[in-house]
Amino acid sequence: MLQTDLSVYHPTIYMSFKQIAFGPTKTHKTLHADGSIRLRLEQPLGSYPEKLTEKLVYWAQTKPAQTFLARRNTAGEWVEYTYEKTLAVVKSIAQYLLNQQLGPDDTLVILSENSLEHALLALAAVHVGIPYSPISSPYSLISKDLGRLQHCLKAMTPKVIFAQDSQVYDRALSLAKSLFPDAIIITVNNDDKHTSFDKVLATKPTEAVEQAFVRVTADSVAKVLFTSGSTGLPKGVINTHRMWCANLQQITQVFPFMTTASPVLIDWLPWNHTFGGNHNLGLALYNGGTLYIDDGKPTPSGIETTVQNLREISPTVYFNVPKGFEMLIPYFERDPDLRKTFFARLNMLFYAGASLAQPIWNRLEELAVETIGERIPIITGLGCTESGPSAMFANWGGSFSGLLGVPVAGMDVKLVPDGDKLEARYKAPNVTPGYWRNTEATQNAFDEEGYYKTGDAVRFRCEDDPDQGLLFDGRIAEDFKLSTGTWVNVGILKAKIISAGAPIVQDVVIAGLDRAHVGILLFLNADACRRLANLSPNLPDKEVFQHPAINDFVDALLIILNKTAKGTSDRIERAIIALEAPSIDLGEITDKGSLNQRAILKHRAELLNQLYNLSEELCVKSQK
């Protein structure tokens, strides 16, 4: 059913929230002569380790039998690694790496999806100060030309390369071997061409591991995470130990309940991205928690795996992207037992990566009330790969989509006027020192005072009360002017369309630069469309998207959106449905599934022309 109410009101608004401990939100705001505004949380940043694996050593000593990592094997059974076992294996792998003469000037690259071996190898590299980089699996498995993989490999010049399965990653490994013929390639499945992971595990650690660990400092590079490349080829963001550890302490101060009851996570988010790799995996380790690796994904083929895992594991905190929450809702609605397991000990739902449509948010709260009689806080914030990732959070019940919250402890936020907007800039111990082997990009990323320029626009929810938090106001670079000179706020308009069109509308690209009016390219949820139109699950997506019922839905959506339009900046004259899925080779989509507006507008010029030709025809007809 098409949503007609775009407000945050819903029937559960008067229901209480589950009582959990959140950090303070008292914020200090100052105005400066240059027109900028500075924000800082009054709570100071607490102490944190110099290096991340100090936490692994600590938990291995204090609760050695506690499960840290777990993943299902091919038989469907959970294989678990305790903290004690994890540390022992990490030391063996670290010794192997040291035996290959790797040090802080060498690198290790991981090509594979999340796995136990991936985690153990990464922790071993971090433990002894060897920079590593987990590279997006789609660059190896989905890309046709492997162009982005080649770019990342050349940037890293790896001495060791790991792939989970040599057959699955055969193309990627062939490319890596051609670029770096002397590199050691490690795979889990035994074959004659590569080093077996079992051989690595059989290495006996020596005092050299402890000596290398001692040499690691807060400024040592822990990892390099590549951006999605929204403005060109991916850039390697340097993540130091200081940056990672400081941010985990900041996040823990935002959610202090994690220190009293160690978190239990079931998570699929990819470790090549800062949300999954720094935030989620990091929080489990930092707080002595347990991370169950979910091999599912928010896709038609992967969601069943996630649901099966959630039938068995009751998380204390659940992280996902908006698309993931949207795909879970139908399963929760028709399976009370699944809901009971999911909400049994859940303290918080957390989303990032894109805006969560308010109807999806409302339904999650309703399901919680139906199941446990109270609302579960839904939390988000703002951050980026360069801030490791977290910069601010709306850490209170009663938030809503688009509310970003207040800065984390120790974070200085500078709000700089840019036209009629405010750009958020960061300075803190969790901010990157720069980009890997890219001096020019590093220099361009920071202002004259050393603040990282995010490009994110924000505004105050209440000018006189900064404790109420900041609201997302789009991306500075995405906003554009119509030919009339009117500015279009892409972020705000996009969130409005997705909320009104949920669950049919999965994402949207806003067009209209130098045009007379706004047009939109819609990317639809094929399964939701099939349900709406009562179509066979075997019908190809292209045919589904062109069904009359879907066209009628889009027509009705435009009518509803335009009822609340205040002018040409948010009035949508025409929508067109994208029949082709976004391309990873063209940089149109990230591995989290979010769209790159700039790349789509560039590479879909023909569709854009079609959109405006159709729109102009309509305008001509309406004038006759």
Coordinates of C-alpha atoms in Angstrom, one line a residue:
M1 CA 0.0 0.0 0.0
L2 CA 1.3 3.4 -0.9
Q3 CA 2.3 5.5 2.1
T4 CA 0.5 8.8 2.3
D5 CA 1.7 10.1 5.6
L6 CA 5.2 11.2 5.5
S7 CA 5.4 12.3 9.2
V8 CA 7.1 10.3 11.9
Y9 CA 3.8 9.7 13.8
H10 CA 2.7 6.1 14.1
P11 CA 0.5 4.1 16.5
T12 CA 3.3 3.0 18.9
I13 CA 4.5 6.6 19.5
Y14 CA 3.2 6.5 23.1
M15 CA 4.8 3.1 23.9
S16 CA 7.8 3.1 26.2
F17 CA 11.4 2.1 25.1
K18 CA 13.4 -0.7 26.5
Q19 CA 15.5 0.8 29.2
I20 CA 19.2 0.6 28.4
A21 CA 22.2 2.8 29.2
F22 CA 23.2 5.5 26.7
G23 CA 26.0 8.0 27.0
P24 CA 25.4 11.7 27.7
T25 CA 24.5 14.2 24.9
K26 CA 25.3 17.5 26.5
T27 CA 27.0 19.5 23.7
H28 CA 29.0 22.7 23.7
K29 CA 28.4 25.1 20.8
T30 CA 30.6 28.1 19.9
L31 CA 30.4 30.7 17.1
H32 CA 33.6 31.9 15.4
A33 CA 34.4 35.2 13.6
D34 CA 34.8 33.4 10.3
G35 CA 31.2 32.3 10.4
S36 CA 31.9 28.7 11.4
I37 CA 30.3 26.9 14.3
R38 CA 32.2 24.4 16.5
L39 CA 30.5 21.5 18.4
R40 CA 32.0 19.3 21.0
L41 CA 30.5 16.8 23.4
E42 CA 31.2 17.9 27.0
Q43 CA 32.0 14.4 28.1
P44 CA 35.7 13.8 27.7
L45 CA 37.1 10.9 25.7
G46 CA 38.2 8.1 28.1
S47 CA 41.5 6.2 27.8
Y48 CA 41.9 3.5 25.1
P49 CA 44.6 1.0 24.1
E50 CA 47.6 1.9 22.1
K51 CA 47.0 -1.0 19.7
L52 CA 43.9 -3.0 19.0
T53 CA 45.1 -6.5 19.8
E54 CA 45.8 -5.5 23.4
K55 CA 42.1 -6.2 23.8
L56 CA 42.6 -9.7 22.3
V57 CA 45.4 -10.4 24.8
Y58 CA 43.3 -9.0 27.6
W59 CA 40.2 -11.1 26.9
A60 CA 42.2 -14.2 26.3
Q61 CA 43.5 -13.8 29.8
T62 CA 40.3 -12.7 31.6
K63 CA 37.7 -14.9 29.9
P64 CA 39.6 -17.4 27.7
A65 CA 36.6 -19.8 27.1
Q66 CA 34.3 -17.0 25.8
T67 CA 33.5 -17.4 22.2
F68 CA 34.8 -14.6 20.1
L69 CA 34.2 -15.7 16.5
A70 CA 31.9 -18.3 15.0
R71 CA 30.9 -19.3 11.5
R72 CA 29.0 -22.3 10.0
N73 CA 30.9 -25.0 8.2
T74 CA 29.7 -26.8 5.1
A75 CA 27.7 -29.1 7.3
G76 CA 25.8 -26.2 8.8
E77 CA 27.5 -26.5 12.2
W78 CA 28.9 -23.5 14.1
V79 CA 32.7 -23.5 14.3
E80 CA 33.7 -21.4 17.3
Y81 CA 36.9 -19.7 18.2
T82 CA 37.3 -18.7 21.9
Y83 CA 39.4 -15.7 22.8
E84 CA 42.2 -18.0 24.0
K85 CA 42.2 -20.1 20.8
T86 CA 42.0 -16.9 18.7
L87 CA 45.1 -15.5 20.3
A88 CA 47.1 -18.7 19.9
V89 CA 46.2 -19.0 16.2
V90 CA 46.9 -15.3 15.6
K91 CA 50.4 -15.8 17.1
S92 CA 51.1 -18.7 14.8
I93 CA 49.9 -16.8 11.7
A94 CA 51.9 -13.8 12.8
Q95 CA 55.1 -15.9 13.1
Y96 CA 54.5 -17.2 9.6
L97 CA 54.2 -13.6 8.2
L98 CA 57.4 -12.6 10.1
N99 CA 59.2 -15.7 8.6
Q100 CA 58.4 -14.3 5.2
Q101 CA 60.2 -11.1 6.1
L102 CA 57.1 -9.0 6.3
G103 CA 57.3 -5.8 8.3
P104 CA 55.7 -2.3 8.6
D105 CA 56.8 -1.4 5.1
D106 CA 55.2 -4.4 3.5
T107 CA 51.5 -5.2 2.9
L108 CA 49.1 -8.1 2.9
V109 CA 45.9 -8.1 0.8
I110 CA 42.7 -10.1 1.6
L111 CA 40.5 -10.6 -1.4
S112 CA 37.8 -12.8 0.3
E113 CA 34.5 -12.5 1.9
N114 CA 34.1 -12.5 5.7
S115 CA 35.4 -15.8 7.2
L116 CA 37.2 -17.1 10.2
E117 CA 40.4 -17.3 8.2
H118 CA 40.0 -13.8 7.0
A119 CA 39.6 -12.5 10.6
L120 CA 42.5 -14.5 12.0
L121 CA 44.9 -13.4 9.2
A122 CA 43.9 -9.8 9.6
L123 CA 44.3 -9.9 13.4
A124 CA 47.7 -11.5 13.0
A125 CA 48.9 -8.8 10.6
V126 CA 47.5 -6.1 13.0
H127 CA 49.2 -7.8 16.0
V128 CA 52.7 -7.5 14.5
G129 CA 52.4 -4.2 12.6
I130 CA 51.9 -5.4 9.0
P131 CA 49.5 -3.1 7.1
Y132 CA 46.7 -5.1 5.5
S133 CA 43.9 -4.3 3.1
P134 CA 40.6 -6.2 2.7
I135 CA 39.4 -5.5 -0.9
S136 CA 35.8 -5.7 -1.9
S137 CA 34.8 -9.2 -3.0
P138 CA 32.6 -7.8 -5.8
Y139 CA 35.7 -6.3 -7.4
S140 CA 37.0 -9.9 -7.8
L141 CA 33.7 -11.8 -8.4
I142 CA 31.3 -9.5 -10.1
S143 CA 33.4 -7.1 -12.0
K144 CA 33.9 -8.0 -15.7
D145 CA 37.2 -6.1 -16.3
L146 CA 38.7 -6.4 -12.8
G147 CA 39.7 -2.7 -13.2
R148 CA 39.0 -1.6 -9.6
L149 CA 40.7 -4.7 -8.2
Q150 CA 43.8 -4.0 -10.4
H151 CA 43.8 -0.4 -9.1
C152 CA 43.7 -1.5 -5.5
L153 CA 46.4 -4.1 -5.9
K154 CA 48.7 -1.7 -7.6
A155 CA 48.2 0.8 -4.8
M156 CA 49.0 -1.8 -2.1
T157 CA 51.9 -3.8 -3.9
P158 CA 51.2 -6.8 -1.6
K159 CA 53.8 -9.3 -0.5
V160 CA 51.1 -11.8 0.6
I161 CA 47.7 -12.3 -0.9
F162 CA 44.9 -14.3 0.7
A163 CA 41.8 -15.8 -1.0
Q164 CA 39.3 -18.1 0.7
D165 CA 38.8 -20.4 -2.3
S166 CA 41.3 -20.5 -5.2
Q167 CA 38.7 -21.7 -7.6
V168 CA 36.1 -19.0 -6.8
Y169 CA 38.8 -16.3 -6.9
D170 CA 40.7 -17.8 -9.8
R171 CA 40.4 -14.7 -12.1
A172 CA 41.4 -12.4 -9.3
L173 CA 44.4 -14.5 -8.3
S174 CA 45.6 -14.8 -11.9
L175 CA 45.5 -11.0 -12.1
A176 CA 47.4 -10.7 -8.8
K177 CA 50.0 -13.2 -9.8
S178 CA 50.6 -11.4 -13.1
L179 CA 51.1 -8.1 -11.3
F180 CA 53.1 -9.4 -8.4
P181 CA 54.7 -12.8 -9.5
D182 CA 56.8 -13.0 -6.3
A183 CA 53.8 -12.6 -3.9
I184 CA 52.9 -15.5 -1.7
I185 CA 49.3 -16.6 -2.3
I186 CA 47.5 -18.3 0.6
T187 CA 44.2 -20.2 0.1
V188 CA 42.1 -22.3 2.4
N189 CA 41.4 -25.1 0.0
N190 CA 44.5 -27.1 -0.6
D191 CA 46.0 -27.1 -4.1
D192 CA 49.4 -27.4 -5.7
K193 CA 49.7 -23.8 -6.9
H194 CA 49.3 -21.9 -3.6
T195 CA 50.3 -22.0 0.1
S196 CA 47.8 -23.8 2.2
F197 CA 46.3 -22.0 5.2
D198 CA 46.9 -25.2 7.2
K199 CA 50.6 -24.8 6.6
V200 CA 50.4 -21.3 7.9
L201 CA 48.5 -22.5 11.0
A202 CA 51.2 -25.1 11.7
T203 CA 53.9 -22.5 12.3
K204 CA 55.2 -22.4 15.9
P205 CA 55.3 -18.9 17.4
T206 CA 58.6 -17.6 18.8
E207 CA 59.6 -14.6 20.9
A208 CA 59.8 -12.7 17.6
V209 CA 56.0 -12.3 17.7
E210 CA 56.0 -10.6 21.1
Q211 CA 58.9 -8.4 20.0
A212 CA 57.1 -7.3 16.9
F213 CA 53.9 -6.6 18.9
V214 CA 55.9 -4.4 21.3
R215 CA 57.2 -2.3 18.4
V216 CA 53.6 -1.5 17.2
T217 CA 52.6 2.0 18.2
A218 CA 49.4 4.0 18.1
D219 CA 50.6 5.6 14.8
S220 CA 51.4 2.3 13.1
V221 CA 49.1 1.5 10.1
A222 CA 46.7 -1.2 11.0
K223 CA 44.8 -1.4 7.7
V224 CA 44.0 0.4 4.5
L225 CA 40.3 0.6 3.6
F226 CA 39.4 1.6 0.1
T227 CA 36.5 4.1 -0.5
S228 CA 33.7 3.2 -2.9
G229 CA 35.2 5.7 -5.4
S230 CA 32.2 8.0 -5.8
T231 CA 34.3 10.7 -7.4
G232 CA 36.8 8.4 -9.3
L233 CA 38.9 5.4 -8.5
P234 CA 38.8 4.2 -4.9
K235 CA 41.2 5.9 -2.5
G236 CA 43.0 3.9 0.3
V237 CA 42.1 5.4 3.7
I238 CA 44.9 4.9 6.2
N239 CA 43.6 3.4 9.5
T240 CA 46.1 3.7 12.3
H241 CA 45.8 1.8 15.6
R242 CA 45.1 5.2 17.3
M243 CA 42.3 5.9 14.9
W244 CA 40.6 2.5 15.3
C245 CA 41.0 2.2 19.1
A246 CA 39.9 5.8 19.8
N247 CA 36.8 5.3 17.7
L248 CA 35.9 2.1 19.5
Q249 CA 36.2 3.9 22.8
Q250 CA 34.1 6.7 21.5
I251 CA 31.4 4.3 20.3
T252 CA 31.5 2.4 23.6
Q253 CA 30.9 5.7 25.5
V254 CA 27.9 6.3 23.4
F255 CA 26.6 2.8 24.2
P256 CA 27.9 2.0 27.7
F257 CA 25.5 -0.9 28.1
M258 CA 28.0 -2.9 26.0
T259 CA 30.5 -2.8 28.9
T260 CA 28.1 -4.4 31.4
A261 CA 26.9 -7.1 29.1
S262 CA 29.2 -8.1 26.3
P263 CA 27.6 -7.8 22.9
V264 CA 26.4 -10.7 20.9
L265 CA 26.3 -9.9 17.2
I266 CA 25.1 -11.9 14.1
D267 CA 26.4 -9.9 11.2
W268 CA 26.9 -10.0 7.4
L269 CA 28.4 -6.6 6.7
P270 CA 31.6 -6.9 4.7
W271 CA 34.9 -6.3 6.5
N272 CA 36.3 -4.4 3.5
H273 CA 34.0 -1.6 4.6
T274 CA 34.4 0.5 7.7
F275 CA 30.9 -0.3 9.1
G276 CA 31.4 -4.1 9.1
G277 CA 35.1 -4.3 9.6
N278 CA 36.0 -1.4 12.0
H279 CA 32.7 -0.8 13.7
N280 CA 31.0 -4.2 14.1
L281 CA 34.0 -6.6 14.3
G282 CA 35.8 -4.0 16.3
L283 CA 33.1 -3.5 18.9
A284 CA 32.8 -7.3 19.5
L285 CA 36.6 -7.5 20.2
Y286 CA 36.8 -4.2 22.1
N287 CA 34.0 -5.2 24.5
G288 CA 34.7 -8.9 24.9
G289 CA 31.7 -9.9 22.8
T290 CA 30.8 -12.7 20.3
L291 CA 30.5 -12.2 16.6
Y292 CA 28.6 -14.8 14.6
I293 CA 29.5 -14.5 10.9
D294 CA 26.3 -14.4 8.8
D295 CA 26.9 -15.7 5.3
G296 CA 23.6 -14.3 4.2
K297 CA 23.0 -10.9 2.6
P298 CA 20.0 -8.6 1.9
T299 CA 19.5 -10.2 -1.6
P300 CA 16.7 -12.6 -2.7
S301 CA 19.1 -15.5 -2.6
G302 CA 21.0 -14.5 0.6
I303 CA 18.2 -13.4 2.9
E304 CA 17.1 -16.9 3.7
T305 CA 20.5 -17.7 5.2
T306 CA 20.3 -14.6 7.4
V307 CA 16.8 -15.6 8.5
Q308 CA 18.0 -19.1 9.4
N309 CA 20.8 -17.7 11.5
L310 CA 18.4 -15.4 13.3
R311 CA 16.2 -18.4 14.2
E312 CA 19.1 -19.7 16.3
I313 CA 21.0 -16.6 17.5
S314 CA 19.4 -13.9 19.6
P315 CA 21.5 -10.8 19.2
T316 CA 21.9 -8.1 21.8
V317 CA 22.6 -5.5 19.1
Y318 CA 21.7 -5.8 15.5
F319 CA 23.4 -3.9 12.7
N320 CA 22.2 -3.7 9.1
V321 CA 21.7 -1.4 6.2
P322 CA 18.2 -0.1 5.4
K323 CA 17.7 -2.6 2.6
G324 CA 18.5 -5.5 5.0
F325 CA 15.9 -4.3 7.6
E326 CA 13.3 -3.9 4.8
M327 CA 13.8 -7.5 3.5
L328 CA 13.5 -8.9 7.1
I329 CA 10.2 -7.4 7.9
P330 CA 8.0 -9.8 5.8
Y331 CA 9.7 -12.7 7.6
F332 CA 9.1 -11.2 11.0
E333 CA 5.5 -10.5 10.1
R334 CA 4.6 -14.1 9.2
D335 CA 6.8 -15.9 11.8
P336 CA 6.1 -15.2 15.5
D337 CA 8.8 -17.6 16.6
L338 CA 11.4 -15.8 14.6
R339 CA 10.3 -12.5 16.1
K340 CA 10.6 -13.9 19.6
T341 CA 14.1 -15.1 19.1
F342 CA 15.2 -11.9 17.4
F343 CA 13.8 -9.5 20.1
A344 CA 14.4 -11.8 23.1
R345 CA 17.5 -9.9 24.3
L346 CA 17.8 -7.1 21.8
N347 CA 18.9 -3.8 23.2
M348 CA 19.3 -1.7 20.0
L349 CA 18.8 -1.7 16.3
F350 CA 21.4 0.2 14.3
Y351 CA 21.4 1.2 10.6
A352 CA 23.9 3.0 8.5
G353 CA 25.0 3.3 4.8
A354 CA 21.8 5.0 3.7
S355 CA 18.6 6.6 5.0
L356 CA 16.1 4.3 6.6
A357 CA 12.6 4.9 5.2
Q358 CA 10.3 6.1 8.0
P359 CA 7.6 3.5 7.2
I360 CA 10.2 0.8 7.6
W361 CA 11.4 2.4 10.9
N362 CA 7.8 2.5 12.1
R363 CA 7.1 -1.1 11.3
L364 CA 10.2 -2.3 13.1
E365 CA 9.0 -0.5 16.2
E366 CA 5.5 -1.9 15.8
L367 CA 6.9 -5.5 15.5
A368 CA 8.9 -5.0 18.7
V369 CA 5.8 -3.8 20.6
E370 CA 3.8 -6.7 19.2
T371 CA 6.5 -9.2 20.3
I372 CA 7.9 -7.8 23.6
G373 CA 5.5 -5.0 24.6
E374 CA 8.0 -2.2 24.2
R375 CA 10.0 -0.3 21.6
I376 CA 13.6 -1.1 20.8
P377 CA 15.7 2.1 20.2
I378 CA 16.6 2.5 16.5
I379 CA 20.0 4.3 16.3
T380 CA 22.1 5.9 13.6
G381 CA 24.5 8.7 13.2
L382 CA 27.0 10.1 10.8
G383 CA 30.5 9.1 9.9
C384 CA 32.7 8.0 7.0
T385 CA 35.7 5.7 6.3
E386 CA 38.0 8.6 7.1
S387 CA 36.6 8.9 10.6
G388 CA 36.9 5.2 11.4
P389 CA 33.8 5.4 11.0
S390 CA 31.8 7.2 13.7
A391 CA 31.6 10.9 14.2
M392 CA 28.2 11.5 15.8
F393 CA 25.2 9.5 17.0
A394 CA 21.5 10.1 17.9
N395 CA 21.8 7.8 20.9
W396 CA 18.3 8.1 22.4
G397 CA 14.9 6.5 21.9
G398 CA 12.4 8.5 19.9
S399 CA 14.8 9.4 17.1
F400 CA 13.7 9.4 13.5
S401 CA 15.2 8.9 10.0
G402 CA 17.5 11.8 9.2
L403 CA 18.5 12.7 12.7
L404 CA 22.2 12.3 13.1
G405 CA 22.7 13.3 16.8
V406 CA 25.6 14.9 18.5
P407 CA 29.4 14.4 18.2
V408 CA 31.2 11.5 19.9
A409 CA 33.6 12.3 22.8
G410 CA 36.8 13.8 21.7
M411 CA 35.5 14.8 18.3
D412 CA 35.7 18.5 17.2
V413 CA 33.0 19.2 14.6
K414 CA 33.4 22.4 12.6
L415 CA 30.4 23.5 10.6
V416 CA 31.5 25.7 7.7
P417 CA 29.0 27.8 5.7
D418 CA 28.8 26.7 2.0
G419 CA 26.1 28.8 0.3
D420 CA 22.9 28.2 2.4
K421 CA 24.3 25.0 3.9
L422 CA 26.7 23.9 6.6
E423 CA 29.5 21.4 5.8
A424 CA 30.6 19.1 8.6
R425 CA 34.3 18.9 9.1
Y426 CA 36.1 16.7 11.7
K427 CA 39.2 16.8 13.8
A428 CA 39.8 14.0 16.4
P429 CA 42.1 11.1 17.2
N430 CA 39.8 8.8 15.2
V431 CA 40.3 10.8 11.9
T432 CA 42.6 9.4 9.3
P433 CA 46.1 10.9 8.8
G434 CA 45.4 10.7 5.0
Y435 CA 45.3 8.5 2.0
W436 CA 47.6 5.6 1.2
R437 CA 50.4 6.7 -1.1
N438 CA 48.4 9.6 -2.4
T439 CA 49.8 12.9 -1.2
E440 CA 47.6 15.1 -3.4
A441 CA 44.4 13.5 -2.2
T442 CA 45.5 13.9 1.4
Q443 CA 46.3 17.6 1.0
N444 CA 43.0 18.3 -0.7
A445 CA 41.0 16.4 2.1
F446 CA 41.9 18.8 4.9
D447 CA 41.4 22.5 5.5
E448 CA 43.9 25.0 6.7
E449 CA 43.2 24.1 10.3
G450 CA 43.6 20.4 9.8
Y451 CA 39.9 19.5 9.8
Y452 CA 38.8 16.7 7.4
K453 CA 36.3 18.0 4.9
T454 CA 33.5 15.5 4.7
G455 CA 31.3 17.0 2.1
D456 CA 28.2 16.2 4.2
A457 CA 25.8 19.0 4.8
V458 CA 24.0 19.2 8.2
R459 CA 21.6 21.5 10.0
F460 CA 20.5 21.9 13.6
R461 CA 17.2 20.4 14.7
C462 CA 16.9 23.3 17.1
E463 CA 19.3 26.3 16.7
D464 CA 19.0 27.2 20.4
D465 CA 19.5 23.6 21.7
P466 CA 22.4 21.7 20.1
D467 CA 21.7 18.8 22.4
Q468 CA 18.8 17.9 20.2
G469 CA 21.3 17.0 17.5
L470 CA 22.0 17.7 13.8
L471 CA 19.9 16.7 10.8
F472 CA 21.3 15.4 7.5
D473 CA 21.0 18.0 4.8
G474 CA 22.4 16.2 1.8
R475 CA 25.8 16.1 0.2
I476 CA 27.4 19.4 -0.8
A477 CA 28.6 18.1 -4.1
E478 CA 25.3 16.4 -5.0
D479 CA 23.1 19.5 -4.8
F480 CA 22.5 21.3 -8.0
K481 CA 20.6 24.3 -9.6
L482 CA 17.7 24.1 -12.0
S483 CA 17.9 26.3 -15.1
T484 CA 15.7 28.8 -13.1
G485 CA 18.5 29.2 -10.6
T486 CA 16.6 27.2 -7.9
W487 CA 18.7 24.9 -5.7
V488 CA 17.7 21.3 -5.4
N489 CA 18.6 19.6 -2.1
V490 CA 19.2 16.0 -3.3
G491 CA 19.6 14.4 0.1
I492 CA 16.3 15.7 1.5
L493 CA 14.3 15.0 -1.6
K494 CA 15.8 11.5 -2.0
A495 CA 14.9 10.6 1.6
K496 CA 11.3 11.8 1.0
I497 CA 10.9 9.7 -2.1
I498 CA 12.2 6.5 -0.6
S499 CA 10.0 6.9 2.5
A500 CA 6.9 7.6 0.4
G501 CA 7.7 4.8 -2.1
A502 CA 8.7 2.0 0.4
P503 CA 9.0 -0.9 -0.1
I504 CA 8.6 -0.6 -3.9
V505 CA 11.3 2.1 -4.3
Q506 CA 14.6 0.7 -3.3
D507 CA 16.7 3.8 -4.3
V508 CA 16.5 6.9 -6.5
V509 CA 18.7 9.2 -8.4
I510 CA 17.7 12.9 -8.7
A511 CA 18.2 14.6 -12.0
G512 CA 17.6 18.2 -13.2
L513 CA 21.0 20.0 -13.5
D514 CA 20.4 23.0 -15.8
R515 CA 16.9 21.7 -16.6
A516 CA 13.6 23.4 -15.9
H517 CA 12.4 20.9 -13.5
V518 CA 13.3 17.8 -11.4
G519 CA 13.1 14.3 -12.8
I520 CA 13.9 11.0 -11.0
L521 CA 15.4 7.6 -12.0
L522 CA 13.8 4.9 -9.8
F523 CA 15.5 1.7 -8.9
L524 CA 12.8 -0.7 -7.7
N525 CA 12.7 -3.7 -5.4
A526 CA 11.8 -6.5 -7.8
D527 CA 10.3 -8.8 -5.1
A528 CA 8.1 -6.0 -3.7
C529 CA 6.9 -5.3 -7.2
R530 CA 6.0 -8.9 -7.8
R531 CA 4.0 -9.0 -4.6
L532 CA 2.2 -5.7 -5.5
A533 CA 1.3 -6.9 -9.0
N534 CA 0.7 -10.6 -8.1
L535 CA 3.4 -11.8 -10.5
S536 CA 5.3 -15.1 -10.7
P537 CA 8.6 -15.2 -8.9
N538 CA 10.1 -16.5 -12.1
L539 CA 9.2 -13.5 -14.2
P540 CA 12.3 -11.5 -15.2
D541 CA 12.9 -8.3 -13.4
K542 CA 12.7 -6.2 -16.6
E543 CA 9.2 -7.5 -17.3
V544 CA 8.2 -6.9 -13.7
F545 CA 9.3 -3.3 -13.8
Q546 CA 7.2 -2.7 -16.9
H547 CA 4.0 -4.2 -15.6
P548 CA 1.0 -1.8 -15.7
A549 CA 0.5 -2.1 -11.9
I550 CA 4.0 -0.8 -11.3
N551 CA 3.5 2.1 -13.7
D552 CA 0.3 2.9 -11.9
F553 CA 2.2 2.9 -8.6
V554 CA 4.8 5.3 -9.8
D555 CA 2.1 7.6 -11.2
A556 CA 0.3 7.6 -7.8
L557 CA 3.6 8.2 -6.0
L558 CA 4.3 11.3 -8.0
I559 CA 0.9 12.7 -7.2
I560 CA 1.4 12.2 -3.4
L561 CA 4.9 13.6 -3.5
N562 CA 3.9 16.7 -5.3
K563 CA 1.0 17.4 -2.9
T564 CA 3.6 18.4 -0.3
A565 CA 5.9 20.1 -2.8
K566 CA 6.7 23.7 -1.9
G567 CA 8.1 24.8 -5.3
T568 CA 10.1 23.6 -8.3
S569 CA 13.0 22.5 -6.1
D570 CA 11.0 19.5 -4.8
R571 CA 8.2 19.1 -7.4
I572 CA 8.9 16.1 -9.6
E573 CA 7.6 16.3 -13.1
R574 CA 8.5 12.9 -14.3
A575 CA 9.9 9.6 -13.1
I576 CA 11.4 6.8 -15.2
I577 CA 12.2 3.2 -14.0
A578 CA 15.8 1.9 -14.5
L579 CA 15.5 -1.5 -16.0
E580 CA 19.2 -2.4 -15.7
A581 CA 20.8 -3.0 -12.3
P582 CA 23.6 -0.6 -11.3
S583 CA 27.1 -1.6 -12.5
I584 CA 29.9 -2.1 -10.1
D585 CA 32.5 -1.8 -12.9
L586 CA 31.2 1.7 -13.7
G587 CA 31.2 2.6 -10.0
E588 CA 27.4 3.0 -9.9
I589 CA 27.0 0.9 -6.8
T590 CA 29.0 0.2 -3.6
D591 CA 29.3 -3.3 -2.0
K592 CA 26.7 -2.1 0.6
G593 CA 24.2 -1.6 -2.2
S594 CA 24.1 2.2 -2.1
L595 CA 24.0 4.2 -5.3
N596 CA 26.5 6.6 -6.6
Q597 CA 24.4 9.4 -7.9
R598 CA 27.2 11.1 -9.9
A599 CA 28.2 7.9 -11.7
I600 CA 24.7 6.9 -12.6
L601 CA 23.9 10.3 -14.1
K602 CA 27.2 10.1 -16.1
H603 CA 26.7 6.6 -17.4
R604 CA 23.0 6.7 -18.0
A605 CA 22.8 9.8 -20.2
E606 CA 20.5 8.0 -22.7
L607 CA 18.0 7.2 -19.9
L608 CA 18.3 10.7 -18.7
N609 CA 17.6 12.1 -22.1
Q610 CA 14.6 9.8 -22.4
L611 CA 13.4 11.0 -19.0
Y612 CA 13.4 14.6 -20.1
N613 CA 12.1 14.0 -23.6
L614 CA 9.1 12.3 -22.1
S615 CA 8.7 15.0 -19.6
E616 CA 8.8 17.7 -22.2
E617 CA 6.2 15.8 -24.3
L618 CA 4.0 15.8 -21.2
C619 CA 4.5 19.5 -20.7
V620 CA 3.6 20.2 -24.3
K621 CA 0.4 18.1 -24.1
S622 CA -0.6 19.8 -20.9
Q623 CA -0.3 23.2 -22.6
K624 CA -2.6 22.3 -25.5

